mmCIF file of C-alpha atoms in Angstrom:
data_model
loop_
_atom_site.group_PDB
_atom_site.id
_atom_site.type_symbol
_atom_site.label_atom_id
_atom_site.label_comp_id
_atom_site.label_asym_id
_atom_site.label_seq_id
_atom_site.Cartn_x
_atom_site.Cartn_y
_atom_site.Cartn_z
ATOM 1 C CA LYS A 1112 25.527 -139.289 2.938
ATOM 2 C CA ASN A 1113 22.224 -139.319 4.769
ATOM 3 C CA GLU A 1114 20.426 -142.576 5.328
ATOM 4 C CA VAL A 1115 16.692 -142.238 5.778
ATOM 5 C CA GLU A 1116 14.930 -145.167 7.400
ATOM 6 C CA GLN A 1117 11.210 -145.599 7.763
ATOM 7 C CA SER A 1118 9.143 -147.967 9.842
ATOM 8 C CA PRO A 1119 7.044 -149.891 9.452
ATOM 9 C CA GLN A 1120 7.430 -150.849 5.785
ATOM 10 C CA ASN A 1121 3.801 -151.939 5.621
ATOM 11 C CA LEU A 1122 0.892 -151.028 7.844
ATOM 12 C CA THR A 1123 -2.688 -152.251 7.771
ATOM 13 C CA ALA A 1124 -5.299 -150.529 9.893
ATOM 14 C CA GLN A 1125 -9.037 -150.468 10.383
ATOM 15 C CA GLU A 1126 -10.958 -147.353 9.564
ATOM 16 C CA GLY A 1127 -10.913 -144.953 12.497
ATOM 17 C CA GLU A 1128 -7.602 -146.106 13.942
ATOM 18 C CA PHE A 1129 -4.781 -143.760 14.901
ATOM 19 C CA ILE A 1130 -1.766 -144.289 12.646
ATOM 20 C CA THR A 1131 1.894 -143.547 13.338
ATOM 21 C CA ILE A 1132 4.679 -143.785 10.779
ATOM 22 C CA ASN A 1133 8.264 -143.223 11.851
ATOM 23 C CA CYS A 1134 11.300 -141.799 10.113
ATOM 24 C CA SER A 1135 14.894 -141.582 11.287
ATOM 25 C CA TYR A 1136 17.903 -140.119 9.567
ATOM 26 C CA SER A 1137 21.613 -140.372 10.154
ATOM 27 C CA VAL A 1138 23.026 -136.893 9.529
ATOM 28 C CA GLY A 1139 21.885 -133.373 10.460
ATOM 29 C CA ILE A 1140 19.330 -131.919 8.092
ATOM 30 C CA SER A 1141 17.958 -128.552 7.033
ATOM 31 C CA ALA A 1142 14.406 -129.839 6.582
ATOM 32 C CA LEU A 1143 12.351 -133.006 6.633
ATOM 33 C CA HIS A 1144 9.527 -133.626 4.202
ATOM 34 C CA TRP A 1145 6.580 -135.990 4.380
ATOM 35 C CA LEU A 1146 5.065 -136.919 1.030
ATOM 36 C CA GLN A 1147 2.227 -139.128 -0.104
ATOM 37 C CA GLN A 1148 2.430 -141.356 -3.161
ATOM 38 C CA HIS A 1149 -0.838 -142.590 -4.572
ATOM 39 C CA PRO A 1150 -1.272 -145.984 -6.276
ATOM 40 C CA GLY A 1151 -1.076 -144.289 -9.685
ATOM 41 C CA GLY A 1152 2.378 -143.018 -8.762
ATOM 42 C CA GLY A 1153 1.762 -139.303 -8.219
ATOM 43 C CA ILE A 1154 3.634 -137.654 -5.340
ATOM 44 C CA VAL A 1155 2.110 -134.950 -3.176
ATOM 45 C CA SER A 1156 3.973 -132.964 -0.557
ATOM 46 C CA LEU A 1157 2.226 -133.096 2.828
ATOM 47 C CA PHE A 1158 4.586 -131.303 5.198
ATOM 48 C CA MET A 1159 7.956 -129.681 5.363
ATOM 49 C CA LEU A 1160 9.343 -129.113 8.845
ATOM 50 C CA SER A 1161 12.626 -128.292 10.505
ATOM 51 C CA SER A 1162 11.438 -128.202 14.119
ATOM 52 C CA GLY A 1163 8.442 -128.863 16.328
ATOM 53 C CA LYS A 1164 5.111 -129.936 14.966
ATOM 54 C CA LYS A 1165 2.750 -129.179 12.096
ATOM 55 C CA LYS A 1166 -0.910 -130.101 11.669
ATOM 56 C CA HIS A 1167 -3.097 -130.189 8.603
ATOM 57 C CA GLY A 1168 -6.553 -131.641 9.001
ATOM 58 C CA ARG A 1169 -6.184 -135.175 10.364
ATOM 59 C CA LEU A 1170 -2.438 -135.268 9.696
ATOM 60 C CA ILE A 1171 0.179 -134.293 12.258
ATOM 61 C CA ALA A 1172 3.928 -134.308 11.716
ATOM 62 C CA THR A 1173 6.499 -133.970 14.474
ATOM 63 C CA ILE A 1174 10.261 -133.809 14.464
ATOM 64 C CA ASN A 1175 12.912 -134.230 17.152
ATOM 65 C CA ILE A 1176 16.126 -132.752 15.804
ATOM 66 C CA GLN A 1177 18.279 -134.037 18.679
ATOM 67 C CA GLU A 1178 17.094 -137.611 18.175
ATOM 68 C CA LYS A 1179 17.068 -137.312 14.356
ATOM 69 C CA HIS A 1180 13.546 -138.670 14.266
ATOM 70 C CA SER A 1181 10.191 -137.655 12.868
ATOM 71 C CA SER A 1182 6.706 -139.124 13.059
ATOM 72 C CA LEU A 1183 3.660 -138.752 10.866
ATOM 73 C CA HIS A 1184 0.344 -139.345 12.609
ATOM 74 C CA ILE A 1185 -3.055 -139.825 11.016
ATOM 75 C CA THR A 1186 -6.055 -139.485 13.286
ATOM 76 C CA ALA A 1187 -9.387 -141.171 12.513
ATOM 77 C CA SER A 1188 -7.913 -143.003 9.511
ATOM 78 C CA HIS A 1189 -10.057 -143.538 6.434
ATOM 79 C CA PRO A 1190 -9.726 -145.880 3.437
ATOM 80 C CA ARG A 1191 -8.875 -142.872 1.263
ATOM 81 C CA ASP A 1192 -5.705 -142.451 3.362
ATOM 82 C CA SER A 1193 -4.405 -145.673 1.795
ATOM 83 C CA ALA A 1194 -1.179 -144.734 0.030
ATOM 84 C CA VAL A 1195 2.590 -144.884 0.415
ATOM 85 C CA TYR A 1196 3.908 -142.279 2.847
ATOM 86 C CA ILE A 1197 7.459 -141.190 2.199
ATOM 87 C CA CYS A 1198 9.912 -139.329 4.387
ATOM 88 C CA ALA A 1199 12.628 -137.292 2.659
ATOM 89 C CA VAL A 1200 15.298 -134.894 3.896
ATOM 90 C CA THR A 1201 17.374 -132.025 2.634
ATOM 91 C CA GLN A 1202 20.821 -131.240 4.019
ATOM 92 C CA GLY A 1203 22.793 -128.037 4.341
ATOM 93 C CA GLY A 1204 22.505 -125.854 1.263
ATOM 94 C CA SER A 1205 21.541 -128.762 -1.004
ATOM 95 C CA GLU A 1206 18.187 -128.701 -2.765
ATOM 96 C CA LYS A 1207 18.020 -132.403 -3.397
ATOM 97 C CA LEU A 1208 15.608 -134.605 -1.503
ATOM 98 C CA VAL A 1209 16.998 -137.849 -0.081
ATOM 99 C CA PHE A 1210 14.129 -140.283 0.163
ATOM 100 C CA GLY A 1211 13.245 -143.132 2.457
ATOM 101 C CA LYS A 1212 11.739 -146.302 1.032
ATOM 102 C CA GLY A 1213 8.226 -145.385 2.118
ATOM 103 C CA THR A 1214 5.546 -146.950 4.287
ATOM 104 C CA LYS A 1215 2.638 -148.576 2.513
ATOM 105 C CA LEU A 1216 -0.542 -147.861 4.451
ATOM 106 C CA THR A 1217 -3.767 -149.765 3.839
ATOM 107 C CA VAL A 1218 -6.863 -148.679 5.731
ATOM 108 C CA ASN A 1219 -9.716 -151.162 5.595
ATOM 109 C CA PRO A 1220 -13.352 -150.112 5.957
ATOM 110 C CA GLU B 477 -4.335 -124.402 -8.383
ATOM 111 C CA PRO B 478 -1.136 -124.335 -10.456
ATOM 112 C CA GLU B 479 0.486 -127.707 -11.001
ATOM 113 C CA VAL B 480 3.495 -129.299 -12.611
ATOM 114 C CA THR B 481 2.646 -131.171 -15.803
ATOM 115 C CA GLN B 482 4.630 -133.869 -17.592
ATOM 116 C CA THR B 483 4.418 -135.426 -21.031
ATOM 117 C CA PRO B 484 4.172 -138.107 -22.125
ATOM 118 C CA SER B 485 2.579 -140.073 -19.303
ATOM 119 C CA HIS B 486 4.001 -143.314 -20.718
ATOM 120 C CA GLN B 487 6.778 -143.969 -23.192
ATOM 121 C CA VAL B 488 8.055 -147.236 -24.596
ATOM 122 C CA THR B 489 11.360 -147.180 -26.448
ATOM 123 C CA GLN B 490 13.982 -149.536 -27.777
ATOM 124 C CA MET B 491 17.359 -149.827 -26.106
ATOM 125 C CA GLY B 492 19.811 -147.356 -27.606
ATOM 126 C CA GLN B 493 17.169 -144.848 -28.658
ATOM 127 C CA GLU B 494 17.067 -141.264 -27.445
ATOM 128 C CA VAL B 495 14.121 -140.101 -25.375
ATOM 129 C CA ILE B 496 13.070 -136.652 -24.263
ATOM 130 C CA LEU B 497 10.822 -136.266 -21.261
ATOM 131 C CA ARG B 498 9.030 -132.968 -20.945
ATOM 132 C CA CYS B 499 7.884 -130.985 -17.951
ATOM 133 C CA VAL B 500 6.145 -127.667 -17.458
ATOM 134 C CA PRO B 501 6.991 -126.394 -13.964
ATOM 135 C CA ILE B 502 4.784 -124.008 -12.016
ATOM 136 C CA SER B 503 5.195 -120.610 -13.626
ATOM 137 C CA ASN B 504 6.738 -118.549 -10.811
ATOM 138 C CA HIS B 505 9.062 -121.317 -9.634
ATOM 139 C CA LEU B 506 12.784 -120.887 -10.079
ATOM 140 C CA TYR B 507 14.197 -124.324 -9.194
ATOM 141 C CA PHE B 508 13.534 -127.447 -11.211
ATOM 142 C CA TYR B 509 14.344 -131.059 -10.498
ATOM 143 C CA TRP B 510 14.272 -134.512 -12.021
ATOM 144 C CA TYR B 511 13.905 -137.612 -9.891
ATOM 145 C CA ARG B 512 13.408 -141.223 -10.882
ATOM 146 C CA GLN B 513 11.850 -144.248 -9.234
ATOM 147 C CA ILE B 514 12.701 -147.714 -10.451
ATOM 148 C CA LEU B 515 9.790 -150.083 -9.855
ATOM 149 C CA GLY B 516 9.704 -151.202 -6.238
ATOM 150 C CA GLN B 517 12.533 -148.910 -5.187
ATOM 151 C CA LYS B 518 12.788 -145.536 -3.531
ATOM 152 C CA VAL B 519 12.741 -142.234 -5.354
ATOM 153 C CA GLU B 520 16.231 -141.030 -6.343
ATOM 154 C CA PHE B 521 17.470 -137.546 -7.133
ATOM 155 C CA LEU B 522 18.907 -136.999 -10.602
ATOM 156 C CA VAL B 523 19.509 -133.289 -11.083
ATOM 157 C CA SER B 524 18.525 -129.796 -10.011
ATOM 158 C CA PHE B 525 18.495 -126.766 -12.303
ATOM 159 C CA TYR B 526 18.508 -123.063 -11.520
ATOM 160 C CA ASN B 527 19.177 -119.955 -13.550
ATOM 161 C CA ASN B 528 19.638 -121.968 -16.734
ATOM 162 C CA GLU B 529 22.294 -124.248 -15.388
ATOM 163 C CA ILE B 530 22.665 -127.439 -13.409
ATOM 164 C CA SER B 531 23.062 -126.610 -9.716
ATOM 165 C CA GLU B 532 23.487 -130.165 -8.449
ATOM 166 C CA LYS B 533 23.530 -133.659 -9.933
ATOM 167 C CA SER B 534 23.794 -137.197 -8.645
ATOM 168 C CA GLU B 535 26.189 -139.932 -9.697
ATOM 169 C CA ILE B 536 23.304 -141.437 -11.699
ATOM 170 C CA PHE B 537 23.236 -138.349 -13.909
ATOM 171 C CA ASP B 538 26.064 -139.326 -16.227
ATOM 172 C CA ASP B 539 26.900 -138.208 -19.761
ATOM 173 C CA GLN B 540 23.861 -140.046 -21.124
ATOM 174 C CA PHE B 541 21.601 -137.537 -19.425
ATOM 175 C CA SER B 542 21.091 -133.862 -20.130
ATOM 176 C CA VAL B 543 18.588 -131.221 -19.108
ATOM 177 C CA GLU B 544 17.460 -128.106 -20.849
ATOM 178 C CA ARG B 545 15.041 -125.253 -20.483
ATOM 179 C CA PRO B 546 14.476 -124.531 -24.174
ATOM 180 C CA ASP B 547 11.947 -121.760 -23.605
ATOM 181 C CA GLY B 548 10.300 -119.941 -20.725
ATOM 182 C CA SER B 549 8.024 -122.789 -19.758
ATOM 183 C CA ASN B 550 9.397 -126.234 -20.637
ATOM 184 C CA PHE B 551 12.049 -128.204 -18.772
ATOM 185 C CA THR B 552 13.291 -131.348 -20.480
ATOM 186 C CA LEU B 553 15.287 -134.433 -19.574
ATOM 187 C CA LYS B 554 17.053 -136.163 -22.436
ATOM 188 C CA ILE B 555 18.472 -139.654 -22.257
ATOM 189 C CA ARG B 556 20.790 -140.059 -25.252
ATOM 190 C CA SER B 557 21.066 -143.804 -25.586
ATOM 191 C CA THR B 558 18.633 -145.620 -23.356
ATOM 192 C CA LYS B 559 19.541 -148.767 -21.463
ATOM 193 C CA LEU B 560 17.252 -151.399 -19.988
ATOM 194 C CA GLU B 561 18.068 -150.107 -16.514
ATOM 195 C CA ASP B 562 16.712 -146.666 -17.407
ATOM 196 C CA SER B 563 13.205 -148.121 -17.172
ATOM 197 C CA ALA B 564 11.597 -146.184 -14.341
ATOM 198 C CA MET B 565 9.068 -143.525 -13.444
ATOM 199 C CA TYR B 566 10.600 -140.086 -13.960
ATOM 200 C CA PHE B 567 9.276 -137.224 -11.883
ATOM 201 C CA CYS B 568 9.770 -133.553 -12.514
ATOM 202 C CA ALA B 569 9.446 -131.168 -9.580
ATOM 203 C CA SER B 570 9.726 -127.453 -9.039
ATOM 204 C CA SER B 571 10.015 -125.066 -6.108
ATOM 205 C CA VAL B 572 9.837 -121.326 -5.663
ATOM 206 C CA LEU B 573 13.261 -121.173 -4.108
ATOM 207 C CA GLY B 574 15.789 -123.915 -3.516
ATOM 208 C CA ALA B 575 16.965 -125.545 -0.336
ATOM 209 C CA GLY B 576 14.383 -125.874 2.410
ATOM 210 C CA GLU B 577 11.401 -125.212 0.168
ATOM 211 C CA THR B 578 8.452 -127.440 -0.645
ATOM 212 C CA GLN B 579 8.884 -129.206 -3.976
ATOM 213 C CA TYR B 580 5.832 -129.740 -6.150
ATOM 214 C CA PHE B 581 5.858 -132.916 -8.200
ATOM 215 C CA GLY B 582 4.432 -133.691 -11.586
ATOM 216 C CA PRO B 583 2.464 -136.891 -12.224
ATOM 217 C CA GLY B 584 5.483 -138.659 -13.702
ATOM 218 C CA THR B 585 6.434 -140.278 -16.997
ATOM 219 C CA ARG B 586 6.670 -144.039 -16.968
ATOM 220 C CA LEU B 587 9.536 -145.040 -19.270
ATOM 221 C CA LEU B 588 9.921 -148.602 -20.436
ATOM 222 C CA VAL B 589 13.064 -149.551 -22.343
ATOM 223 C CA LEU B 590 12.863 -152.814 -24.297
#
């Protein structure tokens, strides 16, 4: 059973700051997903990665398979980035996502 | 852009009643999922469905739960006899293929069991 841990649980930043959210997992994975959950509850997939680094706009996701660790970075943060960011993993041939508890990000103007 | 839709957005029911939550996955997707999120807790996997049968299910998905694809577009989750602890947000998701693919989530159905 894979345990997915995220840190920090809560993060408050000022607009423009560089944000880092961390995720670690206990067992080898086939892919790691970063998702965003808005205050209304909707979940949006941001990235899926199994190695290296991906970038989309101001968001960057990295993964270190050997260390079983991933980071999500937000550059030039903005109040509209305020949301819960969730790390989830898939293992082996399984389709199911195993979720972390999420990191609640608040960006103040 | 195609999206996953869910109905209803909110449902209130009495304990012991049956509820059916409905989802319309993205049309060319082949894998369908149900997840739930109890208030304040993390999202949990319930079941995955492919080729008209369950491909994987969690220990939460007991005999009270069932899934069905009654036609070419809808994907439903039925809870036969609801319990207070079934109160949660239920998310449907779909993906083109299965393992290792991006899953696209619906907006969720908030179920409250009284």
